[in-house]
Short mmCIF file of C-alpha atoms and ligand atoms in Angstrom, two decimals:
data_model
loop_
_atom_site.label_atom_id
_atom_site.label_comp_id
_atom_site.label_asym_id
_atom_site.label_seq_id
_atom_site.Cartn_x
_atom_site.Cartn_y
_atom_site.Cartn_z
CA UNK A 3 -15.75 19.56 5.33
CA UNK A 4 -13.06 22.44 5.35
CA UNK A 5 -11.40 22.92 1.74
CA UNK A 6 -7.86 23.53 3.01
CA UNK A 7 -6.52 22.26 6.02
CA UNK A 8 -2.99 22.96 4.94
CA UNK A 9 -2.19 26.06 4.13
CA UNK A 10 0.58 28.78 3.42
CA UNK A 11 1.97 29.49 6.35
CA UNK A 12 2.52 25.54 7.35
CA UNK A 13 5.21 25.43 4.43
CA UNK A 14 8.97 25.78 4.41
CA UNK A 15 9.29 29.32 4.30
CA UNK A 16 11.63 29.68 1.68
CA UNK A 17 8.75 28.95 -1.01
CA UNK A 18 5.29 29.54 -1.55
CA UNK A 19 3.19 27.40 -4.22
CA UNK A 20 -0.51 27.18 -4.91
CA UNK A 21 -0.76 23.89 -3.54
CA UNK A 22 -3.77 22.76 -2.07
CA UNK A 23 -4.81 19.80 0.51
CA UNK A 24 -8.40 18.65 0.58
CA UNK A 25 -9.02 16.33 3.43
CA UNK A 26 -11.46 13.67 2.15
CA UNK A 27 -11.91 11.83 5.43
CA UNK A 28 -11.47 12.34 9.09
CA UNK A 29 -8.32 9.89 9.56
CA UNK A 30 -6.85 9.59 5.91
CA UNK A 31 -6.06 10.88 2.74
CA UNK A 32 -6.62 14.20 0.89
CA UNK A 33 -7.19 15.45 -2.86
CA UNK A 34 -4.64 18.06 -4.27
CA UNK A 35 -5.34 20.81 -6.11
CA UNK A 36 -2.95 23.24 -8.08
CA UNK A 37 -0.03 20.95 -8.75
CA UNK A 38 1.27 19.73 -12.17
CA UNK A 39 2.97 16.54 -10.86
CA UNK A 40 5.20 16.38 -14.36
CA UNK A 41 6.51 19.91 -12.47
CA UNK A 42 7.00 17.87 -9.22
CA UNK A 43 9.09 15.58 -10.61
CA UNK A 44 11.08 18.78 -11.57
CA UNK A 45 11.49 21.05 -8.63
CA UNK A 46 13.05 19.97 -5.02
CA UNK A 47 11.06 22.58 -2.95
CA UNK A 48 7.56 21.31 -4.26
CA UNK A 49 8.62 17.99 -3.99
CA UNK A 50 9.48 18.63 -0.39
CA UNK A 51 5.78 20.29 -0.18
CA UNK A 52 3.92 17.22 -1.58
CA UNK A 53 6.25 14.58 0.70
CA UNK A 54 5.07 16.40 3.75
CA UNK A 55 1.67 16.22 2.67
CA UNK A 56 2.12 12.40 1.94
CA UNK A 57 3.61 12.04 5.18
CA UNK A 58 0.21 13.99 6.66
CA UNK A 59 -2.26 12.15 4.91
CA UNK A 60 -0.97 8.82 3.68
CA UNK A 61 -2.46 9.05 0.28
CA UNK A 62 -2.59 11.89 -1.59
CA UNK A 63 -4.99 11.76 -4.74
CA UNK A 64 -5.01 14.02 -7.88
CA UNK A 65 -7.14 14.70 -10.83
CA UNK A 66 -5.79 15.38 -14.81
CA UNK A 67 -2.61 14.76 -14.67
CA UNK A 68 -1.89 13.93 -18.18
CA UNK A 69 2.15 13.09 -17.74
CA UNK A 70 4.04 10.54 -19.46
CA UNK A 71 5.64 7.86 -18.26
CA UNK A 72 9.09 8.72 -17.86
CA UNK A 73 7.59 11.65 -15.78
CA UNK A 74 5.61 8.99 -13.77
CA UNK A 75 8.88 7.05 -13.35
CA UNK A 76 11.34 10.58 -12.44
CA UNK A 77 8.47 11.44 -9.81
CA UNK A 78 8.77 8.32 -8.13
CA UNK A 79 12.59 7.95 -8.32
CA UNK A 80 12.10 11.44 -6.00
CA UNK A 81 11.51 8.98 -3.38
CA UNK A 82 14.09 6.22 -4.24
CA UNK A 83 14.99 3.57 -6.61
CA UNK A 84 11.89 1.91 -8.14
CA UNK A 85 11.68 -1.86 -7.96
CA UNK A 86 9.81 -5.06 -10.35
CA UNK A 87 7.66 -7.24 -9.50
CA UNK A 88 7.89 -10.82 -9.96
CA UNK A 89 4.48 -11.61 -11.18
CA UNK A 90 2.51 -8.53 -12.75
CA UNK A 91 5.39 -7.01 -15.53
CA UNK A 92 6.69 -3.72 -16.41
CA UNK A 93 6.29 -1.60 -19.17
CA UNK A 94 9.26 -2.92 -21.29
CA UNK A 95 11.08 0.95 -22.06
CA UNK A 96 10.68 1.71 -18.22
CA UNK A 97 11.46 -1.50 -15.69
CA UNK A 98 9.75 -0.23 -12.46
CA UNK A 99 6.71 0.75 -14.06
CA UNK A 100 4.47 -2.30 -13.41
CA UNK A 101 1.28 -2.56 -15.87
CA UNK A 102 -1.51 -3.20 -13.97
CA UNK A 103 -3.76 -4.19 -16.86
CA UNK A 104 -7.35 -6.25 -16.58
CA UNK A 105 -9.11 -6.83 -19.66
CA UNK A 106 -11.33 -9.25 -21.31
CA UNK A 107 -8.02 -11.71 -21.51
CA UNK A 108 -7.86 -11.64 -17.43
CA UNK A 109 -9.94 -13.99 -16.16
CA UNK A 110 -11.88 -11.85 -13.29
CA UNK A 111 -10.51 -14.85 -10.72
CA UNK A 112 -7.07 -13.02 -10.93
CA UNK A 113 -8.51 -9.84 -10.29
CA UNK A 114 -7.20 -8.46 -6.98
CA UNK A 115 -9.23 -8.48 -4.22
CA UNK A 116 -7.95 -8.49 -0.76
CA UNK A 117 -6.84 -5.47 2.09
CA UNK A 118 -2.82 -5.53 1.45
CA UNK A 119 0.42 -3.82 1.92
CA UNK A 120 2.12 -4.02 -1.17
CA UNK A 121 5.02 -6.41 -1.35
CA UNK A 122 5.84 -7.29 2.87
CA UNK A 123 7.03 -10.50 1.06
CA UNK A 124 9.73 -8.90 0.56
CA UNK A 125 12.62 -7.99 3.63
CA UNK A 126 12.27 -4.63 2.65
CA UNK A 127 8.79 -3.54 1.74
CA UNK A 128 7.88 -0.73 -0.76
CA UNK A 129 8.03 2.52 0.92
CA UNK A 130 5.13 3.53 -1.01
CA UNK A 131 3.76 3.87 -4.74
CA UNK A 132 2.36 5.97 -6.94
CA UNK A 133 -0.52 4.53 -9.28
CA UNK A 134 -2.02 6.66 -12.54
CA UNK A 135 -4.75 4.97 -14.06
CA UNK A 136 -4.46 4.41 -17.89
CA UNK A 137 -7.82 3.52 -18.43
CA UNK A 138 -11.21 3.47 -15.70
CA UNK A 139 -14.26 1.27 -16.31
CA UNK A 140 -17.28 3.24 -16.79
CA UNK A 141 -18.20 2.64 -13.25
CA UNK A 142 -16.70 0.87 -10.27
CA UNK A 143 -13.13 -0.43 -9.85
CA UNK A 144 -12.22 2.04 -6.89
CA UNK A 145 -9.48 2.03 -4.86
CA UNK A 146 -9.94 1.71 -0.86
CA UNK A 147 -7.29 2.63 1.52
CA UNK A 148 -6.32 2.35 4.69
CA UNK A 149 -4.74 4.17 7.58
CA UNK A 150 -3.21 1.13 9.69
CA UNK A 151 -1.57 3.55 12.23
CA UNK A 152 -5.06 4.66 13.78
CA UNK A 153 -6.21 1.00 13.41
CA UNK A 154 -3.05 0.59 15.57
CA UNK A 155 -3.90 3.38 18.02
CA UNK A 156 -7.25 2.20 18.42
CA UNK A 157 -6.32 -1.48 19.57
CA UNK A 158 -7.78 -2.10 22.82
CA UNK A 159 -4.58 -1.80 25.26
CA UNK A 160 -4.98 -5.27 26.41
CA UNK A 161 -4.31 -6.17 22.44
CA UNK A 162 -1.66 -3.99 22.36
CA UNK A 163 -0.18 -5.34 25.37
CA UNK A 164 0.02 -9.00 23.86
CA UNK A 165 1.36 -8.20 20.27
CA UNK A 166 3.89 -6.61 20.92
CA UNK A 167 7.17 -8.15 20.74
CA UNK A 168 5.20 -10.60 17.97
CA UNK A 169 6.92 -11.25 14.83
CA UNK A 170 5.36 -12.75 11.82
CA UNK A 171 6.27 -14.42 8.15
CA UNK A 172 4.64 -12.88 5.02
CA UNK A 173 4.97 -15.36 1.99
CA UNK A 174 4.44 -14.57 -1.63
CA UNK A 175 4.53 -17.92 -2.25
CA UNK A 176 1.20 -18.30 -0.15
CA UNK A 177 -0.63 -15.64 -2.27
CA UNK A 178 1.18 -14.99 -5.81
CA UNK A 179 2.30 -18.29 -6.13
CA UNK A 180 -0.53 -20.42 -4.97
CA UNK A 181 -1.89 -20.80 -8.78
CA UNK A 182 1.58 -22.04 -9.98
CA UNK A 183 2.15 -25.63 -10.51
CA UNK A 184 4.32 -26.95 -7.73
CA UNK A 185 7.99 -26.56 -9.55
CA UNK A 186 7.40 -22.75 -10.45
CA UNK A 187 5.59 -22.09 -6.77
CA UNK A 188 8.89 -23.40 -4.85
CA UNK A 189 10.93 -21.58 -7.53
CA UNK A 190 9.54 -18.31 -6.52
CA UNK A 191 9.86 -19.36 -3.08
CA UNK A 192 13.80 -20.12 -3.67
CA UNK A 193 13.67 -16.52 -5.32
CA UNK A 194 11.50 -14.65 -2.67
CA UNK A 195 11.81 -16.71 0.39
CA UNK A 196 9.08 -15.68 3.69
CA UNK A 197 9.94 -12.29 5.16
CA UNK A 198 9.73 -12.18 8.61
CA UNK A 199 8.60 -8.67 10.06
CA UNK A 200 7.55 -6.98 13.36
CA UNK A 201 3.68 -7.26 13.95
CA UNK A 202 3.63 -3.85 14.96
CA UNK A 203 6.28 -1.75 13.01
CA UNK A 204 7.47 2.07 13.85
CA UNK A 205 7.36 4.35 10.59
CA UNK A 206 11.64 5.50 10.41
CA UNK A 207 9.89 8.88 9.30
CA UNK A 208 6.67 9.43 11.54
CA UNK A 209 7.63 7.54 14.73
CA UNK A 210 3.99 6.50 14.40
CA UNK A 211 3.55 2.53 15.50
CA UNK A 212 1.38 0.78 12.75
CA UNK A 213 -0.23 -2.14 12.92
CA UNK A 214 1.83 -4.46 10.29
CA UNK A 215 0.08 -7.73 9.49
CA UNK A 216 -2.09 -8.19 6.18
CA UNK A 217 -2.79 -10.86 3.35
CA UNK A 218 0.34 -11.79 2.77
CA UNK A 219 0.95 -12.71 6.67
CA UNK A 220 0.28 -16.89 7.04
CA UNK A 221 1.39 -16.82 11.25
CA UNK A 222 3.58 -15.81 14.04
CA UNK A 223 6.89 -16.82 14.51
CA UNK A 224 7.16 -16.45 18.18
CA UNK A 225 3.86 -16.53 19.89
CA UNK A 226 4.48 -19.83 20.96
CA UNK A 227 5.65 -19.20 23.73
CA UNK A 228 4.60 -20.36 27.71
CA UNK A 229 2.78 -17.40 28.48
CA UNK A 230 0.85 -18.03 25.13
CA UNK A 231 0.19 -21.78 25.35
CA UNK A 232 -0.23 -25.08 27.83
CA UNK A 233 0.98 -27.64 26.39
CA UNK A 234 2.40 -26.80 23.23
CA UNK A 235 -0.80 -27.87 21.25
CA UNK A 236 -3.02 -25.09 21.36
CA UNK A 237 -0.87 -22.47 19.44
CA UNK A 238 -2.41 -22.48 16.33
CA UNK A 239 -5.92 -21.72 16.94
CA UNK A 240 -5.00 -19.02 19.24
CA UNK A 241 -2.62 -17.61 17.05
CA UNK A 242 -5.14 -17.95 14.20
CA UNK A 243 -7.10 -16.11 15.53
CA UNK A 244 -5.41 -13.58 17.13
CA UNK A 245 -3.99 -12.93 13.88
CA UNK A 246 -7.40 -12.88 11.32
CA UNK A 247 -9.08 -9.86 14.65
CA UNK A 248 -5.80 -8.04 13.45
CA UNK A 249 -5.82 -8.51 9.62
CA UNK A 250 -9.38 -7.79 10.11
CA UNK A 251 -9.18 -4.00 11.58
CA UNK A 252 -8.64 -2.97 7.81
CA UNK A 253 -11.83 -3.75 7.20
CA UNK A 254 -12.96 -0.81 9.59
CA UNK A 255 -15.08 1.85 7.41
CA UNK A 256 -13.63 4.60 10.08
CA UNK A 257 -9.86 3.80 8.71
CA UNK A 258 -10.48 3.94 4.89
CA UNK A 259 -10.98 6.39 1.99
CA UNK A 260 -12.40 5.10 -1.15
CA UNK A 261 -10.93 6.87 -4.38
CA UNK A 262 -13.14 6.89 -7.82
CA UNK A 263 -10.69 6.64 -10.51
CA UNK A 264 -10.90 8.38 -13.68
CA UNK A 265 -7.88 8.29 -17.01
CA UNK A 266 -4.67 10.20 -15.46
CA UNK A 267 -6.05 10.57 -11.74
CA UNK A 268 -3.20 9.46 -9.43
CA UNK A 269 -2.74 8.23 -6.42
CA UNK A 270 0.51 8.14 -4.25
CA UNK A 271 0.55 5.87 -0.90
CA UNK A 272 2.77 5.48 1.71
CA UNK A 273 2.93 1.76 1.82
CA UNK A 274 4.94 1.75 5.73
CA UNK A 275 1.39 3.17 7.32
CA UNK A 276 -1.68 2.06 4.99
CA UNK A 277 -2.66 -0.86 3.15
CA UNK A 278 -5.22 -0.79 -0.06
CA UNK A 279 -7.96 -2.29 -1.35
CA UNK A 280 -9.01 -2.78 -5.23
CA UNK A 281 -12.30 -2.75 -5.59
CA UNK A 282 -13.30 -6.67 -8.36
CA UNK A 283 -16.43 -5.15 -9.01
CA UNK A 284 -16.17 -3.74 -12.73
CA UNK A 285 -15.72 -6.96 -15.15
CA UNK A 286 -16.03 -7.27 -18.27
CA UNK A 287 -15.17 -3.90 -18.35
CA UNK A 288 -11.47 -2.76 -18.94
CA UNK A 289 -9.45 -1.26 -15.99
CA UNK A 290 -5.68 0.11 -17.16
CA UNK A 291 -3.51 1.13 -13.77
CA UNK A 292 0.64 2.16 -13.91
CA UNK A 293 2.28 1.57 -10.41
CA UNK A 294 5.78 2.83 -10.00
CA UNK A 295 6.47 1.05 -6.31
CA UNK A 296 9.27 2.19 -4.23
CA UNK A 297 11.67 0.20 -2.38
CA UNK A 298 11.55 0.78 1.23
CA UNK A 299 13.54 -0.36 4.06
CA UNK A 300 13.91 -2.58 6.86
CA UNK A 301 11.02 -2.50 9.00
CA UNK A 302 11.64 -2.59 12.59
C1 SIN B 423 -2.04 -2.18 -6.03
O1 SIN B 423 -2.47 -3.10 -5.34
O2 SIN B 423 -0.93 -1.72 -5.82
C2 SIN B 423 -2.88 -1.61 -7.14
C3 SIN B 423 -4.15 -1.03 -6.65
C4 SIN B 423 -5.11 -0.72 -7.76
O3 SIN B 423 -4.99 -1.25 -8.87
O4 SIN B 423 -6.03 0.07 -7.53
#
């Protein structure tokens, strides 16, 4: 594997930095080397820098960076206002900064564990996120992500043929809220009603089409339609399972890069064209993440 695909001469010529890409897979992500993100947060023409390179490789990863929170938080506000989350909290001096703690009081049943775009509950999405871990277990609790672009691109063209114009709902009260008892479920439901979003989105920056559909997505909203069905019976089982073949392409080893956390490696996602994976596999041991998310827009 080359060390650098990304080099001087591909920057904006009005600066030069030692920043280094490392490609760690053929269709996603890449490790950086020579940046101090607490100096990111700082300086508009290496912010620029590491946005391209986000934009290039959809998750950028990085070793040591030992910065404190409100440099976590400034970083991320590069990109936009942060946003909460309704059910994992924030750190309580910096609202944004959602704790992503699991330790011997989480039972490992609430332990995440599914391929997901983070928050397409939501109208607007997350444009993306950037995660520092606090604290890694000894060994396992890795990170997988996806690139849901080239699972797009590589959709048969028959597939692509028949989703598109599809629209589908994508329900934290489905996933979040399924452990509530019934009042507090339909209270977050009141709070965070279904989001209804293209099942094949265009990235405003890219132009790249991505295929949008993941855990959060219970069905399509308009696939019942007479070219789709008889007699008005048969939609759900063809819908079904039209929709699990294309919430299953993240599953596709060829898509994915799989990130070995250690304390103050970070990761920064753009949530519009991936969706990510958190490895269950480390309990009883503790695993300590901060996610500063980043509200998106529209998708369309
Ligand atoms: C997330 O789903 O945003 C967090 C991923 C992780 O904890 O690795």
């Amino acid at each position: 594997m080359s060390t650098t695909t990304y080099t001087a001469s591909d920057r904006p010529s009005t600066f030069r930095s030692p920043m280094r890409a490392q490609p760690l897979t053929c269709n996603i992500g890449a490790e950086l080397f020579g940046v101090d993100l607490g100096e990111v947060s700082r300086d508009d023409a290496l912010f620029a820098e590491l946005k391209s390179l986000l934009l290039k490789y959809k998750v950028l990863f990085l070793r040591d960076q030992d910065m404190s929170q409100a440099q976590h938080v400034a970083l991320a506000e590069r990109f936009g206002p942060l946003e909460d989350h309704p059910r994992l909290g924030s750190d309580p001096e910096y609202p944004g900064l959602v704790r992503i703690y699991k330790d011997l009081d989480s039972a490992p049943e609430h332990f995440e564990n599914a391929f997901h775009c983070d928050g397409t509950w939501r109208e607007t999405p997350p444009m993306g996120a950037i995660l520092r871990c606090v604290e890694a277990p000894p060994i396992g609790g890795d990170t997988i992500w996806v690139n849901m672009a080239a699972a797009y691109a590589n959709l048969p063209q028959k597939v692509k043929d028949q989703i598109d114009g599809l629209r589908a709902r994508h329900s934290i009260e489905a996933t979040f809220g399924a452990r509530l008892p019934i009042q507090d479920r339909h209270a977050l439901k009141e709070t965070y009603p279904d989001a209804e979003h293209p099942v094949v989105r265009t990235h405003p920056e890219t132009g790249e089409k991505v295929l949008f559909v993941n855990s959060f997505t219970t069905h399509f909203v308009n696939y019942h339609t007479d070219e789709n069905v008889r007699h008005g019976i048969d939609f759900a089982p063809g819908a079904s399972n039209l929709l699990n073949h294309l919430i299953s392409q993240a599953s596709i080893p060829d898509y994915q890069v799989r990130w070995r956390w250690s304390e103050n490696s970070v990761a920064i996602w753009d949530n519009r064209s991936t969706q990510h994976y958190a490895v269950q596999d480390y309990w009883p041991a503790v695993r300590k993440m901060e996610r500063a998310g980043i509200i998106g827009d529209r998708p369309f």
